[in-house]
Amino acid sequence: DAGITQSPRHKVTETGTPVTLRCHQTENHRYMYWYRQDPGHGLRLIHYSYGVKDTDKGEVSDGYSVSRSKTEDFLLTLESATSSQTSVYFCAISARGLVEGGELFFGEGSRLTVL
Amino acid sequence: GENVEQHPSTLSVQEGDSAVIKCTYSDSASNYFPWYKQELGKRPQLIIDIRSNVGEKKDQRIAVTLNKTAKHFSLHITETQPEDSAVYFCALYNFNKFYFGSGTKLNVKP
């Protein structure tokens, strides 16, 4: 397995509280992604990063922000969690991007429950 | 964003039979089409991929076909085994972004 870890793996929080999920990689891959997985929707892209301090929005970015201050860490923040953000969140990394895509390596996932 | 439609959503086959999962898409700029397998409670993992300059690719019991004109690609699993039971996702890549289908839950009955 690629060196990618997510923390926390499980979190229960209340509506309106801030939440930060961390993705840490040891592969020195340039591209990092945050996805959420919900039944019937597959994996939907929230935000991605193509380098340190370079990020962009995905399909479902409303209510989420990200930061990448170093190559190995990509943080996903829910400023004020809502019940609709209850989901399993996956971080993924890839060595290839721009015009030519390459294999995505996924973390183990973070299960977030917002009460 | 890109629209990827995946069918069927569930598929049940007898061990030894073949399974076929199909995905259609709308953006002709996509050039990389991977397939991921996700076992229950685990992370998705790449099982096979194909690029737009290739029509078919095989890896043992798994094959993927791509028809760029018709904008669809398919996963074929032959001689299915119980360990093939999982959720399978098609995906496509378009300039830094991967878009996934909604998944197919494959159940292989012994």
Short mmCIF file of C-alpha atoms in Angstrom, two decimals:
data_model
loop_
_atom_site.label_atom_id
_atom_site.label_comp_id
_atom_site.label_asym_id
_atom_site.label_seq_id
_atom_site.Cartn_x
_atom_site.Cartn_y
_atom_site.Cartn_z
CA ASP A 1 0.00 0.00 0.00
CA ALA A 2 1.11 3.53 -0.78
CA GLY A 3 2.18 5.59 2.23
CA ILE A 4 -0.98 7.53 2.86
CA THR A 5 -2.72 7.95 6.19
CA GLN A 6 -5.85 9.77 7.23
CA SER A 7 -6.78 11.08 10.65
CA PRO A 8 -9.01 10.82 12.46
CA ARG A 9 -10.44 7.57 11.14
CA HIS A 10 -13.72 8.08 12.97
CA LYS A 11 -15.31 11.23 14.30
CA VAL A 12 -18.69 12.13 15.72
CA THR A 13 -19.45 15.81 16.04
CA GLU A 14 -22.37 18.16 16.43
CA THR A 15 -23.95 20.48 13.88
CA GLY A 16 -22.20 23.82 13.70
CA THR A 17 -18.81 22.69 14.98
CA PRO A 18 -15.65 22.95 12.89
CA VAL A 19 -13.95 19.75 11.78
CA THR A 20 -10.56 19.17 10.18
CA LEU A 21 -9.51 15.96 8.49
CA ARG A 22 -5.86 15.35 7.77
CA CYS A 23 -4.25 13.44 4.94
CA HIS A 24 -0.55 12.65 5.21
CA GLN A 25 1.56 11.00 2.49
CA THR A 26 5.13 9.77 2.40
CA GLU A 27 5.28 9.21 -1.39
CA ASN A 28 6.13 12.77 -2.38
CA HIS A 29 3.28 12.73 -4.93
CA ARG A 30 2.32 16.08 -6.34
CA TYR A 31 -1.44 15.56 -6.65
CA MET A 32 -3.76 15.08 -3.70
CA TYR A 33 -7.54 14.75 -3.62
CA TRP A 34 -10.40 14.70 -1.16
CA TYR A 35 -13.48 12.66 -2.04
CA ARG A 36 -16.64 11.87 -0.17
CA GLN A 37 -18.44 8.58 -0.59
CA ASP A 38 -22.17 8.26 -0.10
CA PRO A 39 -24.52 5.39 -1.05
CA GLY A 40 -25.74 5.75 -4.62
CA HIS A 41 -23.30 8.55 -5.44
CA GLY A 42 -19.99 6.81 -5.78
CA LEU A 43 -17.00 9.00 -5.05
CA ARG A 44 -17.44 12.73 -5.50
CA LEU A 45 -14.54 15.14 -5.67
CA ILE A 46 -14.54 17.88 -3.03
CA HIS A 47 -11.21 19.63 -3.61
CA TYR A 48 -7.85 18.74 -5.02
CA SER A 49 -4.31 20.05 -4.95
CA TYR A 50 -1.73 20.12 -7.73
CA GLY A 51 1.12 21.44 -5.60
CA VAL A 52 1.97 23.24 -2.38
CA LYS A 53 -0.53 26.06 -1.90
CA ASP A 54 -2.18 25.18 -5.23
CA THR A 55 -5.73 23.93 -4.82
CA ASP A 56 -8.95 23.92 -6.80
CA LYS A 57 -12.59 23.03 -6.33
CA GLY A 58 -14.27 19.80 -7.26
CA GLU A 59 -17.90 18.84 -7.83
CA VAL A 60 -19.13 19.26 -4.25
CA SER A 61 -16.93 21.94 -2.69
CA ASP A 62 -19.61 24.04 -0.95
CA GLY A 63 -19.10 24.02 2.82
CA TYR A 64 -15.52 22.73 2.57
CA SER A 65 -12.12 24.36 2.43
CA VAL A 66 -8.65 22.87 2.04
CA SER A 67 -5.05 23.81 2.64
CA ARG A 68 -1.74 22.38 1.59
CA SER A 69 1.24 24.10 3.20
CA LYS A 70 3.65 21.21 2.53
CA THR A 71 3.84 18.41 -0.01
CA GLU A 72 2.96 15.68 2.45
CA ASP A 73 -0.13 17.17 4.11
CA PHE A 74 -3.54 18.04 2.70
CA LEU A 75 -6.16 19.26 5.17
CA LEU A 76 -9.92 19.28 4.65
CA THR A 77 -11.93 21.65 6.87
CA LEU A 78 -15.63 21.83 7.45
CA GLU A 79 -16.04 25.31 8.91
CA SER A 80 -19.48 24.58 10.35
CA ALA A 81 -20.49 20.94 10.01
CA THR A 82 -24.01 20.04 8.88
CA SER A 83 -25.83 16.70 8.91
CA SER A 84 -25.57 16.55 5.10
CA GLN A 85 -21.81 16.28 5.52
CA THR A 86 -22.12 12.96 7.31
CA SER A 87 -20.12 10.70 5.01
CA VAL A 88 -16.98 8.67 4.51
CA TYR A 89 -14.14 10.87 3.33
CA PHE A 90 -11.28 9.48 1.28
CA CYS A 91 -8.00 11.15 0.55
CA ALA A 92 -6.15 10.05 -2.57
CA ILE A 93 -2.76 10.79 -4.09
CA SER A 94 -1.33 10.52 -7.57
CA ALA A 95 2.06 11.08 -9.14
CA ARG A 96 0.60 12.07 -12.50
CA GLY A 97 -1.77 14.84 -13.48
CA LEU A 98 -2.42 17.72 -15.90
CA VAL A 99 -3.12 16.15 -19.30
CA GLU A 100 -2.16 12.58 -18.42
CA GLY A 101 -3.77 10.94 -15.41
CA GLY A 102 -2.30 8.11 -13.38
CA GLU A 103 -3.24 5.68 -10.62
CA LEU A 104 -5.00 7.10 -7.59
CA PHE A 105 -3.89 5.64 -4.26
CA PHE A 106 -6.52 5.99 -1.58
CA GLY A 107 -6.24 6.35 2.15
CA GLU A 108 -8.28 4.14 4.45
CA GLY A 109 -11.07 6.67 4.80
CA SER A 110 -12.44 8.83 7.60
CA ARG A 111 -15.99 8.22 8.76
CA LEU A 112 -17.61 11.46 9.90
CA THR A 113 -20.98 11.61 11.63
CA VAL A 114 -22.60 14.99 12.22
CA LEU A 115 -25.43 14.88 14.75
CA GLY B 1 -18.55 18.49 -13.97
CA GLU B 2 -18.33 15.35 -16.03
CA ASN B 3 -21.30 12.99 -15.99
CA VAL B 4 -20.44 9.29 -15.71
CA GLU B 5 -23.30 6.82 -15.76
CA GLN B 6 -22.62 3.28 -14.56
CA HIS B 7 -24.86 0.23 -15.02
CA PRO B 8 -26.04 -1.97 -13.50
CA SER B 9 -26.06 -0.80 -9.89
CA THR B 10 -26.16 -4.41 -8.68
CA LEU B 11 -25.15 -7.60 -10.43
CA SER B 12 -25.48 -11.14 -9.17
CA VAL B 13 -23.77 -14.00 -11.02
CA GLN B 14 -23.01 -17.63 -10.40
CA GLU B 15 -19.39 -18.57 -9.76
CA GLY B 16 -17.68 -19.25 -13.07
CA ASP B 17 -19.97 -16.99 -15.09
CA SER B 18 -18.91 -13.70 -16.68
CA ALA B 19 -19.81 -10.23 -15.44
CA VAL B 20 -19.98 -7.04 -17.50
CA ILE B 21 -20.26 -3.51 -16.17
CA LYS B 22 -20.74 -0.56 -18.49
CA CYS B 23 -20.10 3.15 -18.15
CA THR B 24 -21.04 6.02 -20.42
CA TYR B 25 -19.74 9.56 -20.33
CA SER B 26 -20.28 12.90 -22.02
CA ASP B 27 -16.94 14.74 -22.23
CA SER B 28 -14.91 13.73 -25.26
CA ALA B 29 -11.75 15.33 -23.79
CA SER B 30 -11.32 12.48 -21.28
CA ASN B 31 -8.30 10.32 -22.06
CA TYR B 32 -7.76 7.97 -19.13
CA PHE B 33 -10.31 5.46 -17.88
CA PRO B 34 -9.51 3.46 -14.71
CA TRP B 35 -11.58 0.88 -12.84
CA TYR B 36 -11.48 0.53 -9.07
CA LYS B 37 -12.56 -2.32 -6.82
CA GLN B 38 -13.71 -1.66 -3.28
CA GLU B 39 -14.19 -4.54 -0.89
CA LEU B 40 -16.50 -4.05 2.06
CA GLY B 41 -15.01 -1.62 4.56
CA LYS B 42 -11.84 -1.15 2.52
CA ARG B 43 -10.38 1.56 0.33
CA PRO B 44 -10.86 1.55 -3.47
CA GLN B 45 -7.97 0.02 -5.38
CA LEU B 46 -7.12 0.16 -9.06
CA ILE B 47 -7.66 -3.09 -10.92
CA ILE B 48 -7.21 -2.06 -14.54
CA ASP B 49 -7.06 1.08 -16.65
CA ILE B 50 -7.09 2.08 -20.30
CA ARG B 51 -6.02 5.15 -22.23
CA SER B 52 -7.82 6.70 -25.15
CA ASN B 53 -5.34 5.47 -27.74
CA VAL B 54 -6.15 1.83 -26.88
CA GLY B 55 -9.41 -0.04 -27.59
CA GLU B 56 -8.99 -3.03 -25.30
CA LYS B 57 -6.73 -4.17 -22.48
CA LYS B 58 -6.58 -7.49 -20.67
CA ASP B 59 -5.09 -8.63 -17.39
CA GLN B 60 -5.77 -12.30 -16.70
CA ARG B 61 -9.53 -12.61 -16.02
CA ILE B 62 -10.20 -8.89 -16.31
CA ALA B 63 -10.55 -6.86 -19.48
CA VAL B 64 -11.62 -3.34 -20.29
CA THR B 65 -12.92 -2.09 -23.64
CA LEU B 66 -13.22 1.51 -24.74
CA ASN B 67 -15.32 2.99 -27.52
CA LYS B 68 -14.46 6.68 -27.72
CA THR B 69 -16.84 7.36 -30.57
CA ALA B 70 -19.80 6.05 -28.61
CA LYS B 71 -18.36 7.37 -25.33
CA HIS B 72 -18.60 4.18 -23.35
CA PHE B 73 -16.23 1.76 -21.68
CA SER B 74 -16.84 -1.59 -20.07
CA LEU B 75 -15.30 -3.94 -17.53
CA HIS B 76 -15.42 -7.65 -18.26
CA ILE B 77 -14.67 -10.27 -15.62
CA THR B 78 -14.52 -13.87 -16.77
CA GLU B 79 -14.65 -17.05 -14.66
CA THR B 80 -15.88 -15.09 -11.66
CA GLN B 81 -14.89 -16.23 -8.18
CA PRO B 82 -16.38 -15.42 -4.76
CA GLU B 83 -13.44 -13.11 -4.04
CA ASP B 84 -14.56 -10.95 -6.97
CA SER B 85 -17.56 -9.91 -4.85
CA ALA B 86 -17.13 -6.17 -4.22
CA VAL B 87 -18.23 -2.77 -5.45
CA TYR B 88 -16.67 -1.72 -8.75
CA PHE B 89 -16.31 1.90 -9.84
CA CYS B 90 -15.53 3.19 -13.27
CA ALA B 91 -13.82 6.54 -13.53
CA LEU B 92 -12.50 8.94 -16.08
CA TYR B 93 -9.85 11.60 -15.96
CA ASN B 94 -10.02 15.07 -17.39
CA PHE B 95 -7.26 17.54 -16.61
CA ASN B 96 -6.45 16.95 -12.95
CA LYS B 97 -9.89 15.66 -12.02
CA PHE B 98 -11.19 12.13 -11.69
CA TYR B 99 -14.93 11.57 -12.03
CA PHE B 100 -16.43 8.34 -10.75
CA GLY B 101 -19.51 6.35 -11.62
CA SER B 102 -21.97 5.50 -8.87
CA GLY B 103 -20.69 1.94 -8.50
CA THR B 104 -21.80 -1.63 -9.20
CA LYS B 105 -22.18 -4.10 -6.39
CA LEU B 106 -21.12 -7.48 -7.74
CA ASN B 107 -22.19 -10.59 -5.88
CA VAL B 108 -20.66 -13.90 -6.98
CA LYS B 109 -22.63 -16.83 -5.64
CA PRO B 110 -20.67 -20.01 -4.90
#
